[in-house]
C-alpha positions as CSV (number, residue, x, y, z in Angstrom):
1,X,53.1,-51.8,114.8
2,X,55.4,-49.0,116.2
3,X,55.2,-45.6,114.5
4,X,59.0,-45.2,113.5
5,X,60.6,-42.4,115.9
6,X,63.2,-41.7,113.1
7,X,60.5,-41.1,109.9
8,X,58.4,-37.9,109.0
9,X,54.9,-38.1,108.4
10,X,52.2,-36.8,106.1
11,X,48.4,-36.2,106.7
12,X,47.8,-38.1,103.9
13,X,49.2,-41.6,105.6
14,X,53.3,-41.6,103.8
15,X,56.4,-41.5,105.8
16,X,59.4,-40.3,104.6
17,X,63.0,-41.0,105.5
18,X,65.8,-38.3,104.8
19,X,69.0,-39.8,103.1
20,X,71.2,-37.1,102.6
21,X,69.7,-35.2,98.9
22,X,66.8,-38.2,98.9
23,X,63.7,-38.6,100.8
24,X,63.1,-42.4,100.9
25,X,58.7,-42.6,100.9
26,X,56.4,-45.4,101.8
27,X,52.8,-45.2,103.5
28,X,52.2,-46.3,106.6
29,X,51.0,-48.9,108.8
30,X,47.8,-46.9,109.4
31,X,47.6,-47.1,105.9
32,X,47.6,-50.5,104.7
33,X,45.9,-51.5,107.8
34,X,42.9,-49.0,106.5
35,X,43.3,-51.1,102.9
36,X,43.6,-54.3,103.5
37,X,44.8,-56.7,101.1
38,X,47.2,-55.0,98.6
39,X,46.9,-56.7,95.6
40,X,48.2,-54.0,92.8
41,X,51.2,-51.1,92.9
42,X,51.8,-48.9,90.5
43,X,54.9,-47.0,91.2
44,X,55.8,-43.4,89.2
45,X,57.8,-43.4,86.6
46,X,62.2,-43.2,87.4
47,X,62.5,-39.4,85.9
48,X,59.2,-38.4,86.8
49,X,59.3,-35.1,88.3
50,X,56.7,-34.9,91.3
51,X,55.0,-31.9,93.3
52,X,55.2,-31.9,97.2
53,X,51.3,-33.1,97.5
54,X,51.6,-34.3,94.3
55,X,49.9,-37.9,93.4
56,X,53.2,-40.8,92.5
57,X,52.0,-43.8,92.6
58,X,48.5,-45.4,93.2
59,X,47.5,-48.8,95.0
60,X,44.9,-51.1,94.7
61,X,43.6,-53.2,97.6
62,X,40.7,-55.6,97.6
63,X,38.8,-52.4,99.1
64,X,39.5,-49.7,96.9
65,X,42.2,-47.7,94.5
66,X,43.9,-44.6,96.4
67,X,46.7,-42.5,95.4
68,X,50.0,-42.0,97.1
69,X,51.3,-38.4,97.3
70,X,55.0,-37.3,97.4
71,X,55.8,-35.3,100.7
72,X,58.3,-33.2,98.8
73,X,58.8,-32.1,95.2
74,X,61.8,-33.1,93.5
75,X,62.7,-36.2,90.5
76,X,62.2,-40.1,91.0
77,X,65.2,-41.6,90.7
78,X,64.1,-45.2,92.4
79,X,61.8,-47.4,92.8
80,X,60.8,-50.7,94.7
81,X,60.3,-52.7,91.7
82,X,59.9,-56.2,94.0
83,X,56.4,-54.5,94.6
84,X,54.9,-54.8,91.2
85,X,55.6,-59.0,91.7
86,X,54.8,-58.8,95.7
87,X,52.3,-55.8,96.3
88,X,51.5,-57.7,99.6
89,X,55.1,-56.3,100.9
90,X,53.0,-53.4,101.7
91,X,51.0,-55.2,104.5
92,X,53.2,-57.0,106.0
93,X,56.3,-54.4,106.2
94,X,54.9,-50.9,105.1
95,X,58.2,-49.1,106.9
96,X,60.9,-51.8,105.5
97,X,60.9,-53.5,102.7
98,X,57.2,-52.0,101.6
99,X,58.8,-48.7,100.8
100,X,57.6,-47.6,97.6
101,X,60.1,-44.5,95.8
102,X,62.9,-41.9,96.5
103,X,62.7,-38.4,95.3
104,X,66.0,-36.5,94.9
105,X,64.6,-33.6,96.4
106,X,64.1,-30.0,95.2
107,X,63.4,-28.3,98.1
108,X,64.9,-29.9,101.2
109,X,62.8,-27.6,103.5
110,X,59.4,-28.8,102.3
111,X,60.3,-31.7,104.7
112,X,59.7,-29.4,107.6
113,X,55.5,-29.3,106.9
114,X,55.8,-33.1,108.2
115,X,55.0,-34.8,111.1
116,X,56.8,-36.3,113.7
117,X,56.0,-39.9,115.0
118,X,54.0,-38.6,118.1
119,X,51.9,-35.9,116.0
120,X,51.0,-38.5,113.4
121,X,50.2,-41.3,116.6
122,X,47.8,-38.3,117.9
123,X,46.6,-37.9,114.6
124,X,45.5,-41.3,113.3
125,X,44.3,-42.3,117.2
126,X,42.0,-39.4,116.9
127,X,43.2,-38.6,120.0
């Protein structure tokens, strides 16, 4: 799957989208390739103030339990509850329908310690 051109990226496998005060935040394709079958999401909490780095939300695969991080600090103020009933979404459309929660963000400029589409390519092709 394409690496979206118009998403941000973390070292720690989440994109982020930028809509206006809200940074829309999934993980990757890399990502859910690396777990497998998604069988269990647990999203943060809609209030839940959140640390740039910071662990949100966690998923289980049939592999293994990781933790997702928010690239920015700010407040949840959505989530993608169709995950907790279809975790799967993850897998099969980690940049659509898979994403996961939206932070109104605190600091707008934290966005600028992410990567852009190529870096994260070069990063994940250990290239």
């Amino acid at each position: 799957m394409k690496t979206p051109a118009e998403l941000q990226y973390a070292k720690s496998h989440e994109w982020m989208k930028v809509e206006g005060k809200n940074a829309r935040i999934g993980i990757t394709d890399f990502a859910q390739h690396e777990l497998t079958d998604v069988v269990f999401v647990e999203l943060p909490k809609i209030g839940k103030e959140v640390k740039a780095g910071g662990q949100a939300a966690v998923i289980e695969s049939v592999k293994t339990a990781v933790d997702v991080y928010s690239p920015v600090s700010g407040k949840i103020v959505e989530v993608n509850g169709g995950l907790e009933n279809d975790p799967g979404t993850l897998n099969r459309d980690p940049y659509g329908t898979g994403w996961m929660f939206v932070v109104q963000m605190a600091k707008p400029e934290e966005a600028g310690a992410l990567m852009a589409a190529a870096d994260y390519e070069k990063l994940t092709s250990g290239k």
